[in-house]
Each structure stands twice: as C-alpha cells, then as structure tokens.
Amino acid sequence: MPSEEDGGPQPPHAGPTGGGRTPTAMESHEETRTNPLSSTGGAGGKDSPAAGRAHPHRPADAKRTPRPGAEDRTLGRPGATPRTPSRRLTAPEASRSNAVHPGAWWLWALGLATAASRTNNPLLLGLLVGVAGYVVAARKTDAPWARSYTAFIKIGLFVVGVRLAFNLVLGSPIPGSHTLFTLPELPLPDWAKGIRIGGRVTAEGMLFALYDGARLATLLICVGAANALANPARLLKSLPGALYEAGVAVVVAMTFAPNMVADVVRLRTARRLRGRPTGGIKAIAQIGLPVLEGALERSVAVAASMDARGYGRTAQVPAPVRLTTTVLTLGGLLGVCAGTYGLLASEGAGYGLPVLAGGVLASLAGLRLGGRRQIRTRYRPDRWGIRSWLVAGSGAAVAALMLWAGTYAPEALTLGVVPLTAPGLPLWPALSLLAGLLPAFVAPVPPKESQ
C-alpha cells in the first residue's frame, strides 16, 4: 500500500521534478517562483514547446503544420488572397466621393458622336459602336436608366431600315449602273419633277443609303451610351443656377409618365381583385377618372412642396447685369448652333470649331451671371475630379483626332459608291478611336447592386 508521502498511485507520466513521484506543494511553489513561465505557468517556459523542447505528446521529428485558414486570417479574413501591387492600379469601386461627374459622360459621348459625324466608313462606325458598347458594358450600373442602351441600339437599326426603305420607294440621286431590280413607277405631275416613287433600284444607291443610315445610327448609339452611364437626376442637379427652374420642370415632367403607369397598374389590380373587368372602353373610362384625380392631387402636393422650398424666388439684380446675361446667353447659344452646323457640314470644318468654342464660352459666361439671381444652396454637389477630366478628355481627344484625320486621309473617311469599292480600315484613324476606351479603365467600378 503506498504511503501518504508518495501521494498515492502515480500517473502514467512522471511529474516535472522527475524521480517518478508527484511534487509536493512546497516543491511546486518553489519551481513556480524560480521559473514563473514554466509549462504550468504559461507558454514560453523552458518546458513548453515554444522553448525548443519536444512536446510530450508529439514525436521529436514531427513538424508542426499550420491549421487550415491560419495564414488567411493574417490578411483579415479566411480564404483571402495576398494583394499584389498590380491590384492597386485598377479602378476603385464607385462611391459618392469618387463617382464620375454625369457631365463628363455626356462630353465623352458627344466626342464620339462628333467623330461619327465626320465619316461614313462602316468599319470606323462599327469600331465606334464597339468602343461605346465596351465602356457601357464595363461601367454601367443596375439602375433603370442604364437599360436604355439596348433601346438605342434597336432605334439605330430601325433608322437604318427606314433609310433603306426610303431609298427603295423614293429612289436615290446617286447614279448607278448596277441595277438590282425595278419597281413599278408612279407617274407624278410636272410640278413634282425631281421626285419619283418606284423605278430602278441600284446597288450604288442602296450602298449610299446604308452608309448614311449607319452614320445616323452611330450618332444615336453614342447618345444612348451617355444616357446609360449618366445619372439623369444628378445631371439635372448639376445644372447651373440660371437653369434651376428648367431643371425642376424637367424632373417633374420625367416623373409624370412613371407615376401614371403605376396608378393604372394599381387600379387594374384592384378591379381584378374585385372581379370587375379591366379591358374595354367602359373599364378604361372608369380607370381614367381615378388616374386623373390622382395626378391632380399629386400636382397640388408638388406645387406646395416647391413653394415651401422657395421655388421661383430670385434675388434683386441690376438691369445692366440682366441685359448682359441675356445677350451672352442668346449669343452663345446661336454660336453653339452655328459651330455645330459647321462641324457637321463637310465644308465648315475651318470655322466650325472656333465658332463653337466662342459660343460655349459666351454661354457659360451668361449662365454664370444668370446664377446670381438664385438665392438657393446646393446640397452635396458632384465633384469634378481627375477621373472626370480623363473621361471627358478621352471623348475630346477622339473628336480632335478624327477632325485632324480629315485633313490627311479624307478618302478613307468619306467613301464613294461610284464605282463600287470595298471599304478599307485606315490605321491611324482607327487607332485614334481607341482613345475612347479610356473610361473603361479609369472610371470607378460600379457596385453590384445600385443603391
């Protein structure tokens, strides 16, 4: 029988003092005092695995392997991958502070549209559509207005079809020797000379109509890209103070149709639940009255809210300032119209750009002076940062390079149809269009779901 001094039966492993017996309370206290970081006092002592000695339950030659996900937790979350320096060069996720200004998207799209107006080469026009489509696919959001790009593509294809149909029915002034087929011609009186309905349809005329329709379709698609990328509410909020009333009117007008459609759907659902018919003239008349009543109540509520927010109140401005504002604004708008016509016309490229620039400057000065009449403040205005400058500058670069290409390669931009020749892809004008891809890399990446 073991004695009380031995402490009873021994465990399978010897105690830390050796000798095959359990240490007494006095010996344990002495060891803890002399070595406070021992295996019984905490990790890192002389008897712990961290001190270099083998664990009592692990073989001496076994290596300690990290647990799954241990290295990943050092990066902040399980399963994370180490960040490489190249990741820092990518565009950040879009937020309120770094979002591209909506006006920058419109300037970019107008630059592409200007380039499209300077050529009828179908290969260059197709490249422009591809550039706009790639940027839209890379930087569009899930907002409702972002879905308009597909509608503009359909409208562009419809325009091409209508242009070809007009050429079939009304003929083409382009002389051609390759007759495709002949339609019955409708005789017209003498006062309608120069106009014909039906007759001979030539390959040259159809090709000219195809080039012309493709150019107009590309213009529409570029405008559709701006509609898909720019937030219309933020764009209207970014208007100058002189256009504040017009911006509010546009916002109210834009919300009329969606609200009316929502009222009609709500009333038809209510009638269906009550077992009443939703189709027919009688049902339409019964639905139309509540819709008009709801529109009237909504207009009264909007008017009250606008009056509470000081809509229409202006500051006192001297008469000479008002006159100067009117002259600069109207003169600038006329200059913009004349300059735009000069850029679109083939003979006005020399004076179009200076007149357009002068008109834009005069308009901006007039709007600046007109903003003094407004006494309102703007909440959280959108900032025009470096990314907005890059987006707008890429569109301006495409327009400028295409205008310059018209001086050294006019034959490659404006194709003739007599005689029939296959279109070629000019190298330098095509490379200049690729500058429009810059927003796809510098603009912030939109979030997965729009707020």
Protein backbone atom coordinates (compact mmCIF):
# COMPACT_ATOMS: atom_id res chain seq x y z
CA MET A 1 0.00 0.00 0.00
CA PRO A 2 1.51 3.32 -0.99
CA SER A 3 2.28 5.74 1.73
CA GLU A 4 0.84 9.24 2.17
CA GLU A 5 4.26 10.72 1.39
CA ASP A 6 4.23 9.14 -2.06
CA GLY A 7 0.93 10.81 -2.83
CA GLY A 8 -0.97 7.67 -3.86
CA PRO A 9 -0.82 5.92 -7.25
CA GLN A 10 1.39 7.57 -9.83
CA PRO A 11 0.01 8.82 -13.19
CA PRO A 12 1.30 7.28 -16.42
CA HIS A 13 3.78 10.15 -16.94
CA ALA A 14 6.26 11.35 -14.43
CA GLY A 15 5.97 14.74 -12.86
CA PRO A 16 8.16 17.67 -13.89
CA THR A 17 10.52 17.13 -10.93
CA GLY A 18 11.47 13.63 -12.06
CA GLY A 19 12.10 10.76 -9.68
CA GLY A 20 8.81 9.07 -10.56
CA ARG A 21 6.76 10.91 -7.91
CA THR A 22 4.37 13.83 -7.81
CA PRO A 23 5.90 17.05 -6.44
CA THR A 24 4.67 18.29 -3.13
CA ALA A 25 3.03 21.67 -2.65
CA MET A 26 6.30 23.15 -1.34
CA GLU A 27 8.27 21.92 -4.38
CA SER A 28 5.63 23.18 -6.86
CA HIS A 29 5.68 26.60 -5.22
CA GLU A 30 9.48 26.70 -5.34
CA GLU A 31 9.53 25.77 -9.07
CA THR A 32 6.91 28.40 -9.91
CA ARG A 33 8.86 31.06 -8.01
CA THR A 34 12.17 30.28 -9.72
CA ASN A 35 10.63 29.75 -13.21
CA PRO A 36 7.36 31.68 -13.47
CA LEU A 37 6.98 30.85 -17.24
CA SER A 38 7.13 27.08 -16.83
CA SER A 39 4.78 24.66 -18.52
CA THR A 40 2.37 25.04 -15.61
CA GLY A 41 2.65 28.80 -15.52
CA GLY A 42 2.23 29.77 -19.20
CA ALA A 43 3.54 29.33 -22.72
CA GLY A 44 7.11 30.16 -23.48
CA GLY A 45 8.77 28.50 -20.47
CA LYS A 46 11.63 26.07 -20.54
CA ASP A 47 9.29 23.08 -20.52
CA SER A 48 6.94 24.44 -23.18
CA PRO A 49 7.13 23.56 -26.90
CA ALA A 50 7.86 27.20 -27.69
CA ALA A 51 11.14 26.91 -25.77
CA GLY A 52 12.52 24.48 -28.33
CA ARG A 53 11.82 21.21 -26.49
CA ALA A 54 9.67 18.47 -27.95
CA HIS A 55 6.06 18.25 -26.95
CA PRO A 56 5.44 15.28 -24.61
CA HIS A 57 2.61 14.01 -26.88
CA ARG A 58 4.34 14.70 -30.27
CA PRO A 59 7.28 12.80 -31.76
CA ALA A 60 10.56 14.70 -31.79
CA ASP A 61 10.90 14.61 -35.59
CA ALA A 62 7.31 15.70 -36.33
CA LYS A 63 6.85 19.17 -37.80
CA ARG A 64 4.13 21.48 -36.69
CA THR A 65 1.78 22.24 -39.60
CA PRO A 66 -0.46 25.31 -39.53
CA ARG A 67 -4.19 24.84 -39.27
CA PRO A 68 -6.28 25.44 -42.39
CA GLY A 69 -7.01 29.13 -42.86
CA ALA A 70 -4.37 30.24 -40.32
CA GLU A 71 -2.38 32.12 -42.94
CA ASP A 72 -5.54 33.60 -44.42
CA ARG A 73 -6.57 35.06 -41.07
CA THR A 74 -3.42 37.14 -41.11
CA LEU A 75 -4.91 39.02 -44.06
CA GLY A 76 -8.10 39.82 -42.23
CA ARG A 77 -10.50 37.09 -43.41
CA PRO A 78 -10.41 33.34 -44.16
CA GLY A 79 -9.75 32.46 -47.78
CA ALA A 80 -8.25 35.82 -48.68
CA THR A 81 -5.51 36.02 -51.26
CA PRO A 82 -2.46 38.24 -50.87
CA ARG A 83 -2.78 41.57 -52.61
CA THR A 84 -0.41 42.13 -55.43
CA PRO A 85 0.92 45.54 -56.46
CA SER A 86 -0.96 45.32 -59.77
CA ARG A 87 -4.29 45.36 -57.91
CA ARG A 88 -3.59 48.90 -56.76
CA LEU A 89 -3.50 50.08 -60.37
CA THR A 90 -7.10 49.07 -61.05
CA ALA A 91 -10.02 51.46 -60.66
CA PRO A 92 -11.66 51.55 -57.22
CA GLU A 93 -15.27 50.76 -56.51
CA ALA A 94 -17.62 53.64 -57.23
CA SER A 95 -18.91 55.66 -54.31
CA ARG A 96 -20.41 59.06 -53.73
CA SER A 97 -16.99 60.67 -53.33
CA ASN A 98 -15.20 59.29 -56.42
CA ALA A 99 -18.07 58.87 -58.91
CA VAL A 100 -17.58 60.32 -62.38
CA HIS A 101 -19.49 63.54 -62.96
CA PRO A 102 -22.52 62.95 -65.23
CA GLY A 103 -21.47 65.87 -67.41
CA ALA A 104 -18.17 64.08 -68.12
CA TRP A 105 -20.05 61.10 -69.55
CA TRP A 106 -22.01 63.39 -71.84
CA LEU A 107 -18.87 65.15 -73.04
CA TRP A 108 -17.29 61.77 -73.75
CA ALA A 109 -20.34 60.62 -75.71
CA LEU A 110 -20.58 63.87 -77.66
CA GLY A 111 -16.92 63.49 -78.61
CA LEU A 112 -17.64 60.05 -80.04
CA ALA A 113 -20.71 61.42 -81.83
CA THR A 114 -18.61 64.21 -83.37
CA ALA A 115 -16.14 61.62 -84.64
CA ALA A 116 -19.02 59.59 -86.11
CA SER A 117 -20.34 62.63 -87.95
CA ARG A 118 -17.02 63.07 -89.79
CA THR A 119 -17.01 59.70 -91.55
CA ASN A 120 -19.27 57.27 -93.38
CA ASN A 121 -16.80 54.41 -93.37
CA PRO A 122 -18.80 51.46 -91.99
CA LEU A 123 -15.69 49.92 -90.44
CA LEU A 124 -14.87 53.05 -88.46
CA LEU A 125 -18.51 53.46 -87.47
CA GLY A 126 -18.61 49.86 -86.29
CA LEU A 127 -15.44 50.47 -84.27
CA LEU A 128 -17.07 53.48 -82.62
CA VAL A 129 -20.12 51.41 -81.71
CA GLY A 130 -17.83 48.75 -80.27
CA VAL A 131 -15.94 51.32 -78.19
CA ALA A 132 -19.15 52.78 -76.78
CA GLY A 133 -20.60 49.34 -76.11
CA TYR A 134 -17.49 48.14 -74.29
CA VAL A 135 -17.44 51.17 -72.00
CA VAL A 136 -21.15 50.80 -71.26
CA ALA A 137 -20.77 47.09 -70.50
CA ALA A 138 -17.80 47.77 -68.20
CA ARG A 139 -19.16 50.75 -66.25
CA LYS A 140 -22.95 50.70 -66.34
CA THR A 141 -24.97 50.12 -63.17
CA ASP A 142 -28.19 48.23 -62.46
CA ALA A 143 -30.22 51.44 -62.42
CA PRO A 144 -33.29 51.73 -64.69
CA TRP A 145 -31.72 54.34 -66.96
CA ALA A 146 -28.75 52.03 -67.62
CA ARG A 147 -31.03 49.73 -69.62
CA SER A 148 -31.65 52.36 -72.30
CA TYR A 149 -28.55 51.45 -74.30
CA THR A 150 -30.23 48.38 -75.79
CA ALA A 151 -33.22 50.50 -76.78
CA PHE A 152 -30.95 52.97 -78.59
CA ILE A 153 -29.31 50.12 -80.49
CA LYS A 154 -32.74 48.97 -81.64
CA ILE A 155 -33.63 52.52 -82.63
CA GLY A 156 -30.40 52.75 -84.63
CA LEU A 157 -31.18 49.54 -86.51
CA PHE A 158 -34.69 50.85 -87.16
CA VAL A 159 -33.24 54.07 -88.58
CA VAL A 160 -31.04 52.08 -90.96
CA GLY A 161 -34.05 50.07 -92.10
CA VAL A 162 -36.13 53.21 -92.65
CA ARG A 163 -33.32 54.83 -94.65
CA LEU A 164 -33.09 51.78 -96.92
CA ALA A 165 -36.88 51.69 -97.31
CA PHE A 166 -36.95 55.35 -98.35
CA ASN A 167 -34.27 54.64 -100.92
CA LEU A 168 -36.33 51.77 -102.31
CA VAL A 169 -39.55 53.76 -102.59
CA LEU A 170 -38.31 57.26 -103.43
CA GLY A 171 -35.13 56.37 -105.25
CA SER A 172 -31.68 57.88 -104.85
CA PRO A 173 -29.92 60.79 -106.56
CA ILE A 174 -26.77 58.70 -106.80
CA PRO A 175 -26.29 57.48 -110.37
CA GLY A 176 -25.62 53.78 -110.65
CA SER A 177 -25.02 51.23 -113.32
CA HIS A 178 -25.65 48.06 -111.28
CA THR A 179 -29.42 47.57 -111.29
CA LEU A 180 -30.74 45.24 -108.63
CA PHE A 181 -34.42 45.27 -109.63
CA THR A 182 -37.06 47.66 -110.95
CA LEU A 183 -40.23 48.67 -109.09
CA PRO A 184 -43.39 49.96 -110.73
CA GLU A 185 -43.04 53.73 -111.05
CA LEU A 186 -45.90 56.01 -110.14
CA PRO A 187 -46.33 58.92 -112.61
CA LEU A 188 -46.22 62.35 -110.98
CA PRO A 189 -47.25 65.79 -112.31
CA ASP A 190 -44.79 68.25 -113.79
CA TRP A 191 -44.55 70.37 -110.65
CA ALA A 192 -43.09 67.34 -108.78
CA LYS A 193 -40.04 66.99 -111.00
CA GLY A 194 -37.04 65.53 -109.24
CA ILE A 195 -39.25 63.28 -107.10
CA ARG A 196 -40.17 59.79 -108.12
CA ILE A 197 -41.92 56.86 -106.49
CA GLY A 198 -40.65 53.46 -107.56
CA GLY A 199 -38.43 52.86 -110.53
CA ARG A 200 -34.97 51.41 -110.84
CA VAL A 201 -33.11 50.38 -107.68
CA THR A 202 -29.33 50.34 -107.98
CA ALA A 203 -26.63 48.86 -105.83
CA GLU A 204 -24.84 52.21 -105.60
CA GLY A 205 -27.96 53.93 -104.25
CA MET A 206 -28.59 51.21 -101.68
CA LEU A 207 -24.97 51.29 -100.53
CA PHE A 208 -25.09 55.08 -100.15
CA ALA A 209 -28.30 54.77 -98.10
CA LEU A 210 -26.65 52.11 -95.94
CA TYR A 211 -23.63 54.33 -95.23
CA ASP A 212 -25.84 57.32 -94.45
CA GLY A 213 -28.14 55.33 -92.16
CA ALA A 214 -25.20 53.74 -90.34
CA ARG A 215 -23.76 57.16 -89.55
CA LEU A 216 -27.05 58.39 -88.08
CA ALA A 217 -27.46 55.14 -86.13
CA THR A 218 -23.97 55.55 -84.65
CA LEU A 219 -24.85 59.07 -83.51
CA LEU A 220 -27.93 57.73 -81.73
CA ILE A 221 -25.97 54.89 -80.11
CA CYS A 222 -23.37 57.33 -78.76
CA VAL A 223 -26.15 59.41 -77.20
CA GLY A 224 -27.62 56.20 -75.79
CA ALA A 225 -24.29 55.43 -74.15
CA ALA A 226 -24.44 58.76 -72.32
CA ASN A 227 -27.99 58.02 -71.19
CA ALA A 228 -26.92 54.62 -69.87
CA LEU A 229 -23.91 55.90 -67.93
CA ALA A 230 -25.00 59.32 -66.59
CA ASN A 231 -27.48 59.58 -63.73
CA PRO A 232 -30.22 61.95 -65.02
CA ALA A 233 -31.15 63.17 -61.54
CA ARG A 234 -27.54 64.06 -60.74
CA LEU A 235 -27.16 65.66 -64.16
CA LEU A 236 -30.17 67.90 -63.60
CA LYS A 237 -28.91 68.77 -60.12
CA SER A 238 -25.58 69.79 -61.63
CA LEU A 239 -27.18 72.36 -63.94
CA PRO A 240 -26.14 75.99 -63.42
CA GLY A 241 -28.25 78.16 -61.17
CA ALA A 242 -29.72 80.04 -64.14
CA LEU A 243 -31.31 76.78 -65.35
CA TYR A 244 -32.70 75.79 -61.97
CA GLU A 245 -36.37 76.34 -62.89
CA ALA A 246 -35.97 74.47 -66.16
CA GLY A 247 -34.27 71.59 -64.36
CA VAL A 248 -37.08 71.28 -61.83
CA ALA A 249 -39.67 71.34 -64.62
CA VAL A 250 -37.84 68.58 -66.44
CA VAL A 251 -37.70 66.47 -63.28
CA VAL A 252 -41.43 66.88 -62.72
CA ALA A 253 -42.15 66.05 -66.36
CA MET A 254 -39.95 62.96 -66.23
CA THR A 255 -41.80 61.61 -63.19
CA PHE A 256 -45.26 62.10 -64.73
CA ALA A 257 -45.27 59.06 -67.02
CA PRO A 258 -43.90 56.54 -64.45
CA ASN A 259 -46.40 57.71 -61.83
CA MET A 260 -49.29 57.47 -64.28
CA VAL A 261 -48.29 53.94 -65.30
CA ALA A 262 -48.04 52.94 -61.63
CA ASP A 263 -51.53 54.33 -60.96
CA VAL A 264 -53.01 52.44 -63.91
CA VAL A 265 -51.40 49.17 -62.78
CA ARG A 266 -52.62 49.68 -59.22
CA LEU A 267 -56.19 50.41 -60.30
CA ARG A 268 -56.34 47.49 -62.71
CA THR A 269 -55.10 45.17 -59.98
CA ALA A 270 -57.76 46.47 -57.59
CA ARG A 271 -60.50 45.94 -60.18
CA ARG A 272 -59.27 42.43 -60.92
CA LEU A 273 -59.36 41.54 -57.22
CA ARG A 274 -62.94 42.80 -57.04
CA GLY A 275 -63.97 40.72 -60.03
CA ARG A 276 -64.51 43.67 -62.34
CA PRO A 277 -63.37 43.77 -65.98
CA THR A 278 -60.10 45.53 -66.76
CA GLY A 279 -60.48 45.76 -70.54
CA GLY A 280 -62.87 47.54 -72.84
CA ILE A 281 -63.95 51.12 -73.28
CA LYS A 282 -66.10 51.17 -70.14
CA ALA A 283 -63.28 49.87 -67.97
CA ILE A 284 -60.84 52.38 -69.45
CA ALA A 285 -63.24 55.21 -68.67
CA GLN A 286 -63.67 54.01 -65.11
CA ILE A 287 -59.91 53.71 -64.62
CA GLY A 288 -59.10 57.04 -66.28
CA LEU A 289 -61.06 59.16 -63.81
CA PRO A 290 -59.16 57.97 -60.68
CA VAL A 291 -55.88 58.34 -62.57
CA LEU A 292 -56.63 61.96 -63.43
CA GLU A 293 -57.75 62.61 -59.87
CA GLY A 294 -54.50 61.15 -58.52
CA ALA A 295 -52.48 63.25 -60.98
CA LEU A 296 -54.29 66.40 -59.82
CA GLU A 297 -53.65 65.64 -56.16
CA ARG A 298 -50.02 64.90 -56.89
CA SER A 299 -49.58 68.16 -58.80
CA VAL A 300 -51.07 70.11 -55.89
CA ALA A 301 -48.69 68.38 -53.49
CA VAL A 302 -45.71 69.10 -55.74
CA ALA A 303 -46.71 72.76 -56.04
CA ALA A 304 -46.99 73.07 -52.27
CA SER A 305 -43.59 71.48 -51.72
CA MET A 306 -41.99 73.69 -54.37
CA ASP A 307 -43.47 76.79 -52.76
CA ALA A 308 -42.23 75.68 -49.34
CA ARG A 309 -38.73 75.31 -50.76
CA GLY A 310 -38.70 78.78 -52.27
CA TYR A 311 -39.16 77.84 -55.91
CA GLY A 312 -39.30 80.91 -58.16
CA ARG A 313 -37.84 83.35 -55.66
CA THR A 314 -34.99 85.37 -57.10
CA ALA A 315 -32.58 87.98 -55.83
CA GLN A 316 -32.52 91.61 -56.93
CA VAL A 317 -30.12 92.03 -59.86
CA PRO A 318 -29.37 95.36 -61.60
CA ALA A 319 -30.86 95.89 -65.06
CA PRO A 320 -27.47 96.11 -66.89
CA VAL A 321 -26.49 92.72 -65.46
CA ARG A 322 -29.75 91.17 -66.65
CA LEU A 323 -29.29 92.64 -70.14
CA THR A 324 -25.71 91.40 -70.33
CA THR A 325 -26.82 87.97 -69.20
CA THR A 326 -29.47 87.79 -71.92
CA VAL A 327 -27.10 88.92 -74.66
CA LEU A 328 -24.36 86.50 -73.67
CA THR A 329 -26.72 83.55 -73.28
CA LEU A 330 -28.61 84.03 -76.55
CA GLY A 331 -25.46 84.93 -78.49
CA GLY A 332 -23.63 81.95 -77.08
CA LEU A 333 -26.45 79.57 -77.97
CA LEU A 334 -26.53 80.91 -81.54
CA GLY A 335 -22.76 80.45 -81.72
CA VAL A 336 -23.09 76.86 -80.50
CA CYS A 337 -25.69 76.13 -83.17
CA ALA A 338 -23.58 77.71 -85.93
CA GLY A 339 -20.42 75.95 -84.78
CA THR A 340 -22.18 72.60 -84.55
CA TYR A 341 -23.51 73.02 -88.07
CA GLY A 342 -20.02 73.88 -89.27
CA LEU A 343 -18.60 70.73 -87.67
CA LEU A 344 -21.30 68.51 -89.13
CA ALA A 345 -21.05 70.01 -92.60
CA SER A 346 -18.18 68.91 -94.79
CA GLU A 347 -17.28 72.48 -95.84
CA GLY A 348 -17.42 74.15 -92.42
CA ALA A 349 -14.62 72.41 -90.58
CA GLY A 350 -12.45 75.55 -90.74
CA TYR A 351 -14.81 77.92 -88.95
CA GLY A 352 -16.95 75.41 -87.05
CA LEU A 353 -14.59 74.74 -84.16
CA PRO A 354 -13.70 78.41 -83.36
CA VAL A 355 -17.34 79.49 -83.54
CA LEU A 356 -18.38 76.59 -81.34
CA ALA A 357 -15.70 77.41 -78.77
CA GLY A 358 -16.71 81.10 -78.70
CA GLY A 359 -20.37 80.19 -78.33
CA VAL A 360 -19.65 77.83 -75.45
CA LEU A 361 -17.59 80.47 -73.62
CA ALA A 362 -20.28 83.14 -74.11
CA SER A 363 -22.99 80.76 -72.91
CA LEU A 364 -21.01 79.81 -69.82
CA ALA A 365 -20.44 83.48 -69.00
CA GLY A 366 -24.15 84.20 -69.41
CA LEU A 367 -25.13 81.29 -67.22
CA ARG A 368 -22.60 82.41 -64.63
CA LEU A 369 -24.12 85.86 -64.46
CA GLY A 370 -27.63 84.44 -64.50
CA GLY A 371 -26.83 82.33 -61.48
CA ARG A 372 -26.69 85.47 -59.35
CA ARG A 373 -30.48 85.62 -59.43
CA GLN A 374 -30.69 82.37 -57.47
CA ILE A 375 -30.63 82.52 -53.69
CA ARG A 376 -30.70 78.77 -53.12
CA THR A 377 -27.88 76.50 -51.95
CA ARG A 378 -26.86 73.14 -53.39
CA TYR A 379 -26.66 70.07 -51.16
CA ARG A 380 -23.66 67.79 -51.74
CA PRO A 381 -22.72 68.93 -55.24
CA ASP A 382 -20.95 66.46 -57.50
CA ARG A 383 -17.21 66.97 -57.73
CA TRP A 384 -15.33 67.16 -60.98
CA GLY A 385 -12.24 65.13 -60.12
CA ILE A 386 -9.30 63.80 -62.06
CA ARG A 387 -11.28 60.80 -63.30
CA SER A 388 -13.98 63.07 -64.70
CA TRP A 389 -11.31 65.06 -66.54
CA LEU A 390 -9.88 61.86 -68.00
CA VAL A 391 -13.31 60.65 -69.16
CA ALA A 392 -14.22 63.96 -70.77
CA GLY A 393 -10.72 64.35 -72.21
CA SER A 394 -10.87 60.96 -73.91
CA GLY A 395 -14.00 61.98 -75.83
CA ALA A 396 -12.48 65.32 -76.77
CA ALA A 397 -9.32 63.55 -77.95
CA VAL A 398 -11.33 61.21 -80.19
CA ALA A 399 -13.16 64.16 -81.76
CA ALA A 400 -9.97 66.19 -82.26
CA LEU A 401 -8.04 63.27 -83.75
CA MET A 402 -10.87 62.46 -86.14
CA LEU A 403 -11.07 66.09 -87.28
CA TRP A 404 -7.33 66.02 -87.87
CA ALA A 405 -7.65 62.75 -89.78
CA GLY A 406 -9.98 64.53 -92.21
CA THR A 407 -7.02 66.66 -93.31
CA TYR A 408 -4.54 63.89 -94.10
CA ALA A 409 -6.86 60.98 -95.01
CA PRO A 410 -10.14 62.38 -96.38
CA GLU A 411 -10.59 59.49 -98.84
CA ALA A 412 -10.51 56.92 -96.04
CA LEU A 413 -13.15 58.76 -94.00
CA THR A 414 -15.61 59.63 -96.77
CA LEU A 415 -16.14 56.68 -99.07
CA GLY A 416 -17.60 56.96 -102.52
CA VAL A 417 -20.02 54.50 -104.03
CA VAL A 418 -19.29 55.18 -107.71
CA PRO A 419 -17.55 52.99 -108.66
CA LEU A 420 -18.33 50.23 -106.18
CA THR A 421 -15.34 49.54 -103.92
CA ALA A 422 -14.89 47.60 -100.70
CA PRO A 423 -14.31 49.83 -97.64
CA GLY A 424 -10.87 49.75 -96.06
CA LEU A 425 -9.83 50.31 -92.46
CA PRO A 426 -7.35 53.22 -92.17
CA LEU A 427 -4.77 52.56 -89.48
CA TRP A 428 -4.27 55.91 -87.76
CA PRO A 429 -7.94 56.99 -87.66
CA ALA A 430 -8.82 53.57 -86.25
CA LEU A 431 -6.15 53.89 -83.55
CA SER A 432 -7.40 57.37 -82.67
CA LEU A 433 -10.85 55.94 -81.93
CA LEU A 434 -9.37 53.57 -79.36
CA ALA A 435 -8.72 56.55 -77.08
CA GLY A 436 -12.42 56.39 -76.27
CA LEU A 437 -11.80 53.17 -74.31
CA LEU A 438 -10.05 55.08 -71.51
CA PRO A 439 -13.19 55.42 -69.31
CA ALA A 440 -13.45 51.64 -69.14
CA PHE A 441 -10.17 51.59 -67.17
CA VAL A 442 -10.11 54.87 -65.20
CA ALA A 443 -13.76 55.24 -64.19
CA PRO A 444 -14.69 53.67 -60.83
CA VAL A 445 -16.19 50.19 -60.98
CA PRO A 446 -19.94 50.34 -60.19
CA PRO A 447 -21.21 48.26 -57.28
CA LYS A 448 -23.02 45.02 -57.89
CA GLU A 449 -26.37 46.49 -56.94
CA SER A 450 -27.40 50.10 -57.34
CA GLN A 451 -28.47 51.95 -54.26
